[in-house]
PDB file of C-alpha atoms and ligand atoms in Angstrom:
ATOM      1  CA  UNK K   1     199.913 152.798 113.950  1.00 84.00           C
ATOM      2  CA  UNK K   2     201.473 156.430 113.898  1.00 95.00           C
ATOM      3  CA  UNK K   3     198.840 158.639 113.560  1.00 97.00           C
ATOM      4  CA  UNK K   4     199.861 162.230 114.632  1.00 98.00           C
ATOM      5  CA  UNK K   5     197.483 164.838 115.787  1.00 98.00           C
ATOM      6  CA  UNK K   6     197.966 168.526 116.692  1.00 98.00           C
ATOM      7  CA  UNK K   7     194.859 169.803 118.417  1.00 98.00           C
ATOM      8  CA  UNK K   8     194.636 173.586 118.943  1.00 98.00           C
ATOM      9  CA  UNK K   9     198.193 173.854 119.874  1.00 98.00           C
ATOM     10  CA  UNK K  10     199.393 176.982 121.461  1.00 98.00           C
ATOM     11  CA  UNK K  11     203.114 177.483 122.130  1.00 98.00           C
ATOM     12  CA  UNK K  12     205.674 180.127 123.130  1.00 97.00           C
ATOM     13  CA  UNK K  13     209.246 179.866 124.066  1.00 97.00           C
ATOM     14  CA  UNK K  14     209.128 183.068 126.020  1.00 93.00           C
ATOM     15  CA  UNK K  15     206.240 184.760 127.425  1.00 89.00           C
ATOM     16  CA  UNK K  16     204.347 187.282 125.221  1.00 86.00           C
ATOM     17  CA  UNK K  17     205.839 185.874 122.084  1.00 92.00           C
ATOM     18  CA  UNK K  18     203.572 183.232 120.662  1.00 95.00           C
ATOM     19  CA  UNK K  19     204.974 180.861 118.088  1.00 96.00           C
ATOM     20  CA  UNK K  20     201.961 178.778 117.518  1.00 97.00           C
ATOM     21  CA  UNK K  21     198.619 180.255 117.960  1.00 96.00           C
ATOM     22  CA  UNK K  22     195.958 177.353 117.802  1.00 97.00           C
ATOM     23  CA  UNK K  23     197.482 174.983 115.292  1.00 98.00           C
ATOM     24  CA  UNK K  24     195.481 171.940 114.401  1.00 98.00           C
ATOM     25  CA  UNK K  25     196.176 169.195 111.975  1.00 98.00           C
ATOM     26  CA  UNK K  26     196.260 165.465 111.672  1.00 98.00           C
ATOM     27  CA  UNK K  27     198.592 163.043 110.093  1.00 98.00           C
ATOM     28  CA  UNK K  28     196.734 159.680 109.422  1.00 97.00           C
ATOM     29  CA  UNK K  29     198.939 156.611 109.937  1.00 97.00           C
ATOM     30  CA  UNK K  30     201.056 155.978 106.820  1.00 96.00           C
ATOM     31  CA  UNK K  31     200.273 159.457 105.320  1.00 96.00           C
ATOM     32  CA  UNK K  32     202.552 162.439 104.557  1.00 96.00           C
ATOM     33  CA  UNK K  33     201.704 165.977 105.662  1.00 97.00           C
ATOM     34  CA  UNK K  34     204.113 168.768 104.559  1.00 96.00           C
ATOM     35  CA  UNK K  35     204.538 171.931 106.764  1.00 97.00           C
ATOM     36  CA  UNK K  36     205.566 174.806 104.452  1.00 95.00           C
ATOM     37  CA  UNK K  37     206.220 178.430 105.569  1.00 93.00           C
ATOM     38  CA  UNK K  38     208.760 181.363 105.743  1.00 92.00           C
ATOM     39  CA  UNK K  39     211.891 180.860 108.059  1.00 91.00           C
ATOM     40  CA  UNK K  40     210.885 181.578 111.647  1.00 92.00           C
ATOM     41  CA  UNK K  41     207.120 180.506 111.064  1.00 93.00           C
ATOM     42  CA  UNK K  42     207.438 177.747 113.479  1.00 94.00           C
ATOM     43  CA  UNK K  43     207.898 174.625 111.508  1.00 94.00           C
ATOM     44  CA  UNK K  44     210.885 173.155 113.393  1.00 93.00           C
ATOM     45  CA  UNK K  45     209.050 173.939 116.606  1.00 96.00           C
ATOM     46  CA  UNK K  46     206.302 171.493 115.577  1.00 96.00           C
ATOM     47  CA  UNK K  47     208.973 168.598 115.492  1.00 94.00           C
ATOM     48  CA  UNK K  48     210.307 169.770 118.641  1.00 96.00           C
ATOM     49  CA  UNK K  49     206.795 169.525 120.281  1.00 97.00           C
ATOM     50  CA  UNK K  50     206.260 166.071 118.784  1.00 97.00           C
ATOM     51  CA  UNK K  51     209.522 164.902 120.509  1.00 95.00           C
ATOM     52  CA  UNK K  52     208.324 166.582 123.552  1.00 96.00           C
ATOM     53  CA  UNK K  53     211.516 168.678 123.972  1.00 95.00           C
ATOM     54  CA  UNK K  54     209.032 171.336 124.976  1.00 96.00           C
ATOM     55  CA  UNK K  55     205.309 171.137 126.319  1.00 96.00           C
ATOM     56  CA  UNK K  56     202.467 172.921 124.566  1.00 97.00           C
ATOM     57  CA  UNK K  57     200.904 175.520 126.812  1.00 96.00           C
ATOM     58  CA  UNK K  58     197.325 174.829 125.417  1.00 97.00           C
ATOM     59  CA  UNK K  59     195.970 172.155 123.466  1.00 98.00           C
ATOM     60  CA  UNK K  60     197.813 168.841 122.806  1.00 98.00           C
ATOM     61  CA  UNK K  61     199.942 166.684 120.528  1.00 98.00           C
ATOM     62  CA  UNK K  62     198.855 163.252 120.388  1.00 98.00           C
ATOM     63  CA  UNK K  63     200.186 160.001 118.898  1.00 98.00           C
ATOM     64  CA  UNK K  64     197.627 157.292 118.022  1.00 97.00           C
ATOM     65  CA  UNK K  65     195.240 159.276 120.268  1.00 97.00           C
ATOM     66  CA  UNK K  66     197.644 159.320 123.316  1.00 97.00           C
ATOM     67  CA  UNK K  67     198.828 162.661 124.655  1.00 98.00           C
ATOM     68  CA  UNK K  68     202.623 162.815 124.285  1.00 97.00           C
ATOM     69  CA  UNK K  69     202.785 163.999 127.952  1.00 97.00           C
ATOM     70  CA  UNK K  70     201.719 160.377 128.867  1.00 97.00           C
ATOM     71  CA  UNK K  71     204.416 158.738 126.639  1.00 95.00           C
ATOM     72  CA  UNK K  72     207.781 157.954 128.028  1.00 95.00           C
ATOM     73  CA  UNK K  73     210.754 159.635 126.308  1.00 94.00           C
ATOM     74  CA  UNK K  74     212.244 156.337 125.386  1.00 93.00           C
ATOM     75  CA  UNK K  75     209.005 155.532 123.528  1.00 94.00           C
ATOM     76  CA  UNK K  76     208.970 158.810 121.778  1.00 95.00           C
ATOM     77  CA  UNK K  77     212.559 158.276 120.556  1.00 92.00           C
ATOM     78  CA  UNK K  78     211.854 154.722 119.429  1.00 92.00           C
ATOM     79  CA  UNK K  79     208.678 155.590 117.534  1.00 95.00           C
ATOM     80  CA  UNK K  80     210.013 158.892 115.728  1.00 96.00           C
ATOM     81  CA  UNK K  81     212.886 159.216 113.155  1.00 95.00           C
ATOM     82  CA  UNK K  82     214.390 162.267 111.920  1.00 94.00           C
ATOM     83  CA  UNK K  83     216.389 163.289 109.042  1.00 94.00           C
ATOM     84  CA  UNK K  84     217.561 166.956 109.633  1.00 92.00           C
ATOM     85  CA  UNK K  85     219.028 169.334 107.202  1.00 91.00           C
ATOM     86  CA  UNK K  86     222.552 168.846 108.101  1.00 91.00           C
ATOM     87  CA  UNK K  87     223.405 165.569 109.599  1.00 93.00           C
ATOM     88  CA  UNK K  88     226.280 165.732 112.055  1.00 94.00           C
ATOM     89  CA  UNK K  89     227.986 162.279 112.203  1.00 96.00           C
ATOM     90  CA  UNK K  90     229.506 160.964 115.396  1.00 96.00           C
ATOM     91  CA  UNK K  91     233.341 160.671 115.530  1.00 96.00           C
ATOM     92  CA  UNK K  92     233.058 157.059 115.176  1.00 97.00           C
ATOM     93  CA  UNK K  93     232.800 154.308 112.407  1.00 97.00           C
ATOM     94  CA  UNK K  94     230.344 154.333 109.641  1.00 97.00           C
ATOM     95  CA  UNK K  95     228.762 151.157 110.905  1.00 97.00           C
ATOM     96  CA  UNK K  96     228.370 152.799 114.289  1.00 97.00           C
ATOM     97  CA  UNK K  97     226.652 155.818 112.824  1.00 97.00           C
ATOM     98  CA  UNK K  98     224.247 153.726 110.808  1.00 97.00           C
ATOM     99  CA  UNK K  99     223.501 151.413 113.879  1.00 96.00           C
ATOM    100  CA  UNK K 100     222.935 154.373 116.189  1.00 94.00           C
ATOM    101  CA  UNK K 101     219.367 153.903 117.495  1.00 85.00           C
ATOM    102  CA  UNK K 102     219.318 150.119 116.726  1.00 91.00           C
ATOM    103  CA  UNK K 103     222.629 149.227 118.320  1.00 91.00           C
ATOM    104  CA  UNK K 104     221.660 145.436 118.179  1.00 94.00           C
ATOM    105  CA  UNK K 105     221.350 145.364 114.440  1.00 96.00           C
ATOM    106  CA  UNK K 106     223.372 142.744 112.623  1.00 97.00           C
ATOM    107  CA  UNK K 107     226.081 143.553 110.154  1.00 96.00           C
ATOM    108  CA  UNK K 108     223.871 142.133 107.577  1.00 97.00           C
ATOM    109  CA  UNK K 109     221.171 144.446 108.428  1.00 97.00           C
ATOM    110  CA  UNK K 110     223.544 147.456 108.434  1.00 97.00           C
ATOM    111  CA  UNK K 111     224.485 146.483 104.912  1.00 97.00           C
ATOM    112  CA  UNK K 112     221.147 146.010 103.743  1.00 96.00           C
ATOM    113  CA  UNK K 113     220.230 149.495 105.031  1.00 96.00           C
ATOM    114  CA  UNK K 114     223.179 151.124 103.373  1.00 96.00           C
ATOM    115  CA  UNK K 115     222.241 149.321 100.110  1.00 95.00           C
ATOM    116  CA  UNK K 116     218.748 150.891 100.210  1.00 93.00           C
ATOM    117  CA  UNK K 117     220.041 154.140 100.932  1.00 94.00           C
ATOM    118  CA  UNK K 118     222.307 153.936  98.103  1.00 94.00           C
ATOM    119  CA  UNK K 119     225.553 154.338  99.957  1.00 96.00           C
ATOM    120  CA  UNK K 120     226.479 150.687 100.443  1.00 96.00           C
ATOM    121  CA  UNK K 121     228.858 150.479  97.348  1.00 96.00           C
ATOM    122  CA  UNK K 122     230.528 153.740  98.374  1.00 97.00           C
ATOM    123  CA  UNK K 123     231.368 152.353 101.890  1.00 97.00           C
ATOM    124  CA  UNK K 124     232.222 148.938 100.632  1.00 97.00           C
ATOM    125  CA  UNK K 125     234.681 150.865  98.201  1.00 97.00           C
ATOM    126  CA  UNK K 126     236.617 152.580 101.279  1.00 96.00           C
ATOM    127  CA  UNK K 127     239.951 150.658 102.383  1.00 95.00           C
ATOM    128  CA  UNK K 128     238.348 150.180 105.799  1.00 96.00           C
ATOM    129  CA  UNK K 129     234.745 149.717 104.596  1.00 97.00           C
ATOM    130  CA  UNK K 130     232.299 150.065 107.441  1.00 97.00           C
ATOM    131  CA  UNK K 131     235.041 150.479 110.003  1.00 97.00           C
ATOM    132  CA  UNK K 132     236.133 153.831 108.289  1.00 97.00           C
ATOM    133  CA  UNK K 133     236.178 156.589 110.885  1.00 97.00           C
ATOM    134  CA  UNK K 134     233.892 159.600 109.968  1.00 97.00           C
ATOM    135  CA  UNK K 135     233.032 162.962 111.598  1.00 91.00           C
ATOM    136  CA  UNK K 136     235.408 165.661 112.484  1.00 89.00           C
ATOM    137  CA  UNK K 137     238.468 163.634 112.969  1.00 88.00           C
ATOM    138  CA  UNK K 138     237.578 160.988 110.297  1.00 94.00           C
ATOM    139  CA  UNK K 139     236.878 160.808 106.708  1.00 96.00           C
ATOM    140  CA  UNK K 140     234.961 164.063 105.475  1.00 95.00           C
ATOM    141  CA  UNK K 141     231.718 162.862 103.900  1.00 95.00           C
ATOM    142  CA  UNK K 142     229.838 165.266 101.474  1.00 94.00           C
ATOM    143  CA  UNK K 143     226.578 166.713 102.280  1.00 94.00           C
ATOM    144  CA  UNK K 144     224.699 164.052 100.302  1.00 94.00           C
ATOM    145  CA  UNK K 145     226.886 161.195 101.674  1.00 96.00           C
ATOM    146  CA  UNK K 146     225.918 162.266 105.230  1.00 96.00           C
ATOM    147  CA  UNK K 147     222.290 162.431 104.294  1.00 95.00           C
ATOM    148  CA  UNK K 148     222.589 158.856 102.976  1.00 95.00           C
ATOM    149  CA  UNK K 149     224.094 157.768 106.173  1.00 97.00           C
ATOM    150  CA  UNK K 150     221.199 159.371 108.084  1.00 96.00           C
ATOM    151  CA  UNK K 151     218.839 157.805 105.726  1.00 96.00           C
ATOM    152  CA  UNK K 152     220.309 154.412 106.257  1.00 96.00           C
ATOM    153  CA  UNK K 153     220.191 154.815 109.925  1.00 96.00           C
ATOM    154  CA  UNK K 154     216.435 155.668 109.727  1.00 95.00           C
ATOM    155  CA  UNK K 155     215.788 152.664 107.293  1.00 94.00           C
ATOM    156  CA  UNK K 156     217.429 150.350 110.148  1.00 95.00           C
ATOM    157  CA  UNK K 157     215.550 152.154 112.927  1.00 94.00           C
ATOM    158  CA  UNK K 158     212.262 151.632 110.918  1.00 93.00           C
ATOM    159  CA  UNK K 159     210.201 154.080 113.029  1.00 95.00           C
ATOM    160  CA  UNK K 160     206.448 154.293 112.583  1.00 96.00           C
ATOM    161  CA  UNK K 161     206.831 158.127 112.357  1.00 97.00           C
ATOM    162  CA  UNK K 162     209.257 160.050 110.327  1.00 97.00           C
ATOM    163  CA  UNK K 163     210.173 163.835 110.421  1.00 96.00           C
ATOM    164  CA  UNK K 164     212.143 165.130 107.293  1.00 95.00           C
ATOM    165  CA  UNK K 165     213.365 168.761 108.399  1.00 94.00           C
ATOM    166  CA  UNK K 166     214.610 170.533 105.389  1.00 92.00           C
ATOM    167  CA  UNK K 167     216.457 167.262 104.693  1.00 91.00           C
ATOM    168  CA  UNK K 168     217.472 168.204 101.229  1.00 90.00           C
ATOM    169  CA  UNK K 169     217.598 171.887 101.377  1.00 88.00           C
ATOM    170  CA  UNK K 170     221.420 172.195 102.043  1.00 88.00           C
ATOM    171  CA  UNK K 171     222.130 170.145  98.743  1.00 91.00           C
ATOM    172  CA  UNK K 172     222.787 171.176  95.201  1.00 91.00           C
ATOM    173  CA  UNK K 173     219.960 170.421  92.894  1.00 90.00           C
ATOM    174  CA  UNK K 174     221.312 167.288  91.403  1.00 91.00           C
ATOM    175  CA  UNK K 175     222.060 165.706  94.856  1.00 92.00           C
ATOM    176  CA  UNK K 176     218.899 166.967  96.160  1.00 90.00           C
ATOM    177  CA  UNK K 177     216.857 164.943  93.595  1.00 90.00           C
ATOM    178  CA  UNK K 178     218.865 161.837  94.286  1.00 90.00           C
ATOM    179  CA  UNK K 179     218.304 162.178  98.103  1.00 91.00           C
ATOM    180  CA  UNK K 180     214.608 163.045  97.521  1.00 90.00           C
ATOM    181  CA  UNK K 181     214.319 159.560  95.770  1.00 89.00           C
ATOM    182  CA  UNK K 182     215.903 157.837  98.853  1.00 90.00           C
ATOM    183  CA  UNK K 183     213.555 159.749 101.193  1.00 92.00           C
ATOM    184  CA  UNK K 184     210.479 158.910  99.038  1.00 89.00           C
ATOM    185  CA  UNK K 185     211.499 155.204  99.772  1.00 88.00           C
ATOM    186  CA  UNK K 186     211.947 155.563 103.492  1.00 90.00           C
ATOM    187  CA  UNK K 187     208.629 157.482 104.007  1.00 92.00           C
ATOM    188  CA  UNK K 188     206.630 154.990 102.139  1.00 90.00           C
ATOM    189  CA  UNK K 189     204.075 153.449 104.460  1.00 90.00           C
ATOM    190  CA  UNK K 190     205.237 155.645 107.427  1.00 95.00           C
ATOM    191  CA  UNK K 191     203.569 158.564 108.925  1.00 97.00           C
ATOM    192  CA  UNK K 192     205.720 161.413 107.594  1.00 96.00           C
ATOM    193  CA  UNK K 193     205.981 165.130 108.415  1.00 97.00           C
ATOM    194  CA  UNK K 194     207.944 167.052 105.824  1.00 96.00           C
ATOM    195  CA  UNK K 195     209.129 170.506 106.768  1.00 95.00           C
ATOM    196  CA  UNK K 196     209.976 172.525 103.822  1.00 92.00           C
ATOM    197  CA  UNK K 197     210.803 175.980 102.653  1.00 87.00           C
ATOM    198  CA  UNK K 198     209.112 175.894  99.276  1.00 83.00           C
ATOM    199  CA  UNK K 199     205.928 174.355  97.894  1.00 84.00           C
ATOM    200  CA  UNK K 200     207.779 172.969  95.000  1.00 79.00           C
ATOM    201  CA  UNK K 201     209.663 170.421  97.027  1.00 79.00           C
ATOM    202  CA  UNK K 202     206.519 168.697  98.671  1.00 86.00           C
ATOM    203  CA  UNK K 203     204.478 167.924  95.403  1.00 85.00           C
ATOM    204  CA  UNK K 204     203.475 164.453  96.577  1.00 86.00           C
ATOM    205  CA  UNK K 205     202.237 165.065 100.154  1.00 92.00           C
ATOM    206  CA  UNK K 206     198.833 164.170 100.941  1.00 94.00           C
ATOM    207  CA  UNK K 207     198.177 167.545 102.497  1.00 96.00           C
ATOM    208  CA  UNK K 208     200.207 170.663 102.741  1.00 96.00           C
ATOM    209  CA  UNK K 209     199.869 173.012 105.498  1.00 96.00           C
ATOM    210  CA  UNK K 210     201.118 176.424 105.114  1.00 95.00           C
ATOM    211  CA  UNK K 211     202.266 178.132 108.235  1.00 95.00           C
ATOM    212  CA  UNK K 212     202.378 181.912 108.716  1.00 93.00           C
ATOM    213  CA  UNK K 213     202.746 183.867 111.767  1.00 90.00           C
ATOM    214  CA  UNK K 214     202.071 180.829 113.999  1.00 93.00           C
ATOM    215  CA  UNK K 215     198.822 180.002 112.222  1.00 95.00           C
ATOM    216  CA  UNK K 216     197.615 177.824 109.436  1.00 96.00           C
ATOM    217  CA  UNK K 217     197.133 180.237 106.549  1.00 94.00           C
ATOM    218  CA  UNK K 218     196.236 177.702 103.871  1.00 94.00           C
ATOM    219  CA  UNK K 219     195.958 173.970 103.523  1.00 95.00           C
ATOM    220  CA  UNK K 220     195.167 171.402 100.706  1.00 94.00           C
ATOM    221  CA  UNK K 221     196.932 169.286  98.081  1.00 92.00           C
ATOM    222  CA  UNK K 222     199.699 170.749  96.015  1.00 90.00           C
ATOM    223  CA  UNK K 223     197.338 171.120  93.013  1.00 89.00           C
ATOM    224  CA  UNK K 224     194.692 172.811  95.146  1.00 89.00           C
ATOM    225  CA  UNK K 225     197.067 175.244  96.685  1.00 89.00           C
ATOM    226  CA  UNK K 226     198.421 176.076  93.266  1.00 86.00           C
ATOM    227  CA  UNK K 227     194.943 176.793  91.917  1.00 84.00           C
ATOM    228  CA  UNK K 228     194.300 178.990  94.886  1.00 76.00           C
ATOM    229  CA  UNK K 229     197.538 180.989  94.129  1.00 68.00           C
TER     230      UNK K 229
HETATM  231  P1  ADP S 301     211.200 177.781 111.284  1.00 95.50           P
HETATM  232  O1  ADP S 301     211.388 176.255 111.472  1.00 95.50           O
HETATM  233  O2  ADP S 301     209.764 177.740 110.659  1.00 95.50           O
HETATM  234  O3  ADP S 301     212.160 178.394 110.630  1.00 95.50           O
HETATM  235  P2  ADP S 301     211.107 177.714 114.260  1.00 95.50           P
HETATM  236  O4  ADP S 301     210.193 176.737 114.580  1.00 95.50           O
HETATM  237  O5  ADP S 301     212.712 177.157 114.270  1.00 95.50           O
HETATM  238  O6  ADP S 301     210.856 178.288 112.851  1.00 95.50           O
HETATM  239  O7  ADP S 301     211.333 178.958 115.056  1.00 95.50           O
HETATM  240  C1  ADP S 301     210.181 179.683 115.205  1.00 95.50           C
HETATM  241  C2  ADP S 301     210.381 180.982 115.984  1.00 95.50           C
HETATM  242  O8  ADP S 301     210.706 180.651 117.292  1.00 95.50           O
HETATM  243  C3  ADP S 301     211.522 181.871 115.417  1.00 95.50           C
HETATM  244  O9  ADP S 301     211.262 183.188 115.583  1.00 95.50           O
HETATM  245  C4  ADP S 301     212.883 181.496 116.411  1.00 95.50           C
HETATM  246  O10 ADP S 301     213.625 182.524 116.437  1.00 95.50           O
HETATM  247  C5  ADP S 301     211.967 181.181 117.651  1.00 95.50           C
HETATM  248  N1  ADP S 301     212.777 180.109 118.582  1.00 95.50           N
HETATM  249  C6  ADP S 301     213.204 178.974 117.996  1.00 95.50           C
HETATM  250  N2  ADP S 301     213.723 178.269 119.106  1.00 95.50           N
HETATM  251  C7  ADP S 301     213.829 179.127 120.131  1.00 95.50           C
HETATM  252  C8  ADP S 301     214.258 178.959 121.495  1.00 95.50           C
HETATM  253  N3  ADP S 301     214.894 177.959 121.804  1.00 95.50           N
HETATM  254  N4  ADP S 301     213.944 180.012 122.277  1.00 95.50           N
HETATM  255  C9  ADP S 301     213.393 181.211 121.890  1.00 95.50           C
HETATM  256  N5  ADP S 301     212.911 181.348 120.573  1.00 95.50           N
HETATM  257  C10 ADP S 301     213.121 180.342 119.839  1.00 95.50           C
HETATM  258  P1  ADP S 302     220.756 162.521 117.673  1.00 95.50           P
HETATM  259  O1  ADP S 302     221.803 163.436 118.132  1.00 95.50           O
HETATM  260  O2  ADP S 302     221.266 161.510 116.722  1.00 95.50           O
HETATM  261  O3  ADP S 302     219.528 163.092 117.522  1.00 95.50           O
HETATM  262  P2  ADP S 302     219.718 161.612 120.211  1.00 95.50           P
HETATM  263  O4  ADP S 302     220.374 160.589 121.318  1.00 95.50           O
HETATM  264  O5  ADP S 302     219.671 162.880 120.641  1.00 95.50           O
HETATM  265  O6  ADP S 302     220.632 161.539 118.786  1.00 95.50           O
HETATM  266  O7  ADP S 302     218.341 160.992 119.743  1.00 95.50           O
HETATM  267  C1  ADP S 302     217.950 159.555 119.301  1.00 95.50           C
HETATM  268  C2  ADP S 302     216.936 159.754 118.372  1.00 95.50           C
HETATM  269  O8  ADP S 302     215.894 160.708 118.725  1.00 95.50           O
HETATM  270  C3  ADP S 302     217.227 159.940 116.929  1.00 95.50           C
HETATM  271  O9  ADP S 302     217.554 158.924 116.215  1.00 95.50           O
HETATM  272  C4  ADP S 302     216.420 160.813 116.546  1.00 95.50           C
HETATM  273  O10 ADP S 302     215.333 160.123 115.781  1.00 95.50           O
HETATM  274  C5  ADP S 302     215.718 161.399 117.710  1.00 95.50           C
HETATM  275  N1  ADP S 302     216.126 163.032 117.999  1.00 95.50           N
HETATM  276  C6  ADP S 302     216.905 163.230 118.892  1.00 95.50           C
HETATM  277  N2  ADP S 302     217.282 164.617 118.906  1.00 95.50           N
HETATM  278  C7  ADP S 302     216.515 165.010 117.957  1.00 95.50           C
HETATM  279  C8  ADP S 302     216.307 166.389 117.371  1.00 95.50           C
HETATM  280  N3  ADP S 302     216.932 167.442 118.020  1.00 95.50           N
HETATM  281  N4  ADP S 302     215.399 166.590 116.450  1.00 95.50           N
HETATM  282  C9  ADP S 302     214.831 165.502 116.042  1.00 95.50           C
HETATM  283  N5  ADP S 302     214.988 164.307 116.225  1.00 95.50           N
HETATM  284  C10 ADP S 302     215.724 164.146 117.385  1.00 95.50           C
END
């Protein structure tokens, strides 16, 4: 489960300014598709349409063949996970931040998710452990640590569909590589849409879609796109 399809999607936030002009692609269940393109190309708009923050003006967005307009907001939120560029943590405990989205999860599950996201030992080393307050009024975490908390949250939530929206682009290159490894782990077996600026960060995607001026300019594997120049 978790097949995503954009079928001839047209979308504009404002009249007379088309952002997507007939975009069609499919992400088979469990596969990874990368959306690449310059800033302002409409990449994040694709994730907003999948969450149905906005409705398309023409065409359709479908999950497992069902139009998202026929899916409840609760169901959409349960089936889609998101790791954004800059995770903003709640002014609450680390445990709360990891549990968010799966509030019934046991302490053991929280620890397991933190372990897989490779932040467990760091949290356990804090004087208050998982009860440490984070966010604006709490402990300041680095960009990489915040991304790991977001990854632990996503591991715990375990959604069939995952959106990685420039999830490593705010990090230095060493941290970026470490976080990329953790993201590869979460996306395995999940339908994944990777939103990225540069082709070089999405080498392993099953398909790469290059978005320009609201249309798909190119598509193919990383190797094929490199060959095409
Ligand atoms: P990308 O993720 O590729 O950088 P976005 O999908 O965020 O691009 O945005 C595509 C275009 O839509 C940009 O020109 C942006 O300014 C515009 N845009 C984004 N959000 C809104 C909004 N809420 N209202 C009006 N225009 C918007
Ligand atoms: P959050 O502020 O953490 O996104 P919400 O209550 O708004 O919390 O959302 C619950 C779930 O819905 C999140 O775990 C996330 O998967 C998804 N979600 C919510 N807002 C967004 C957003 N702006 N972009 C992408 N995913 C979102």
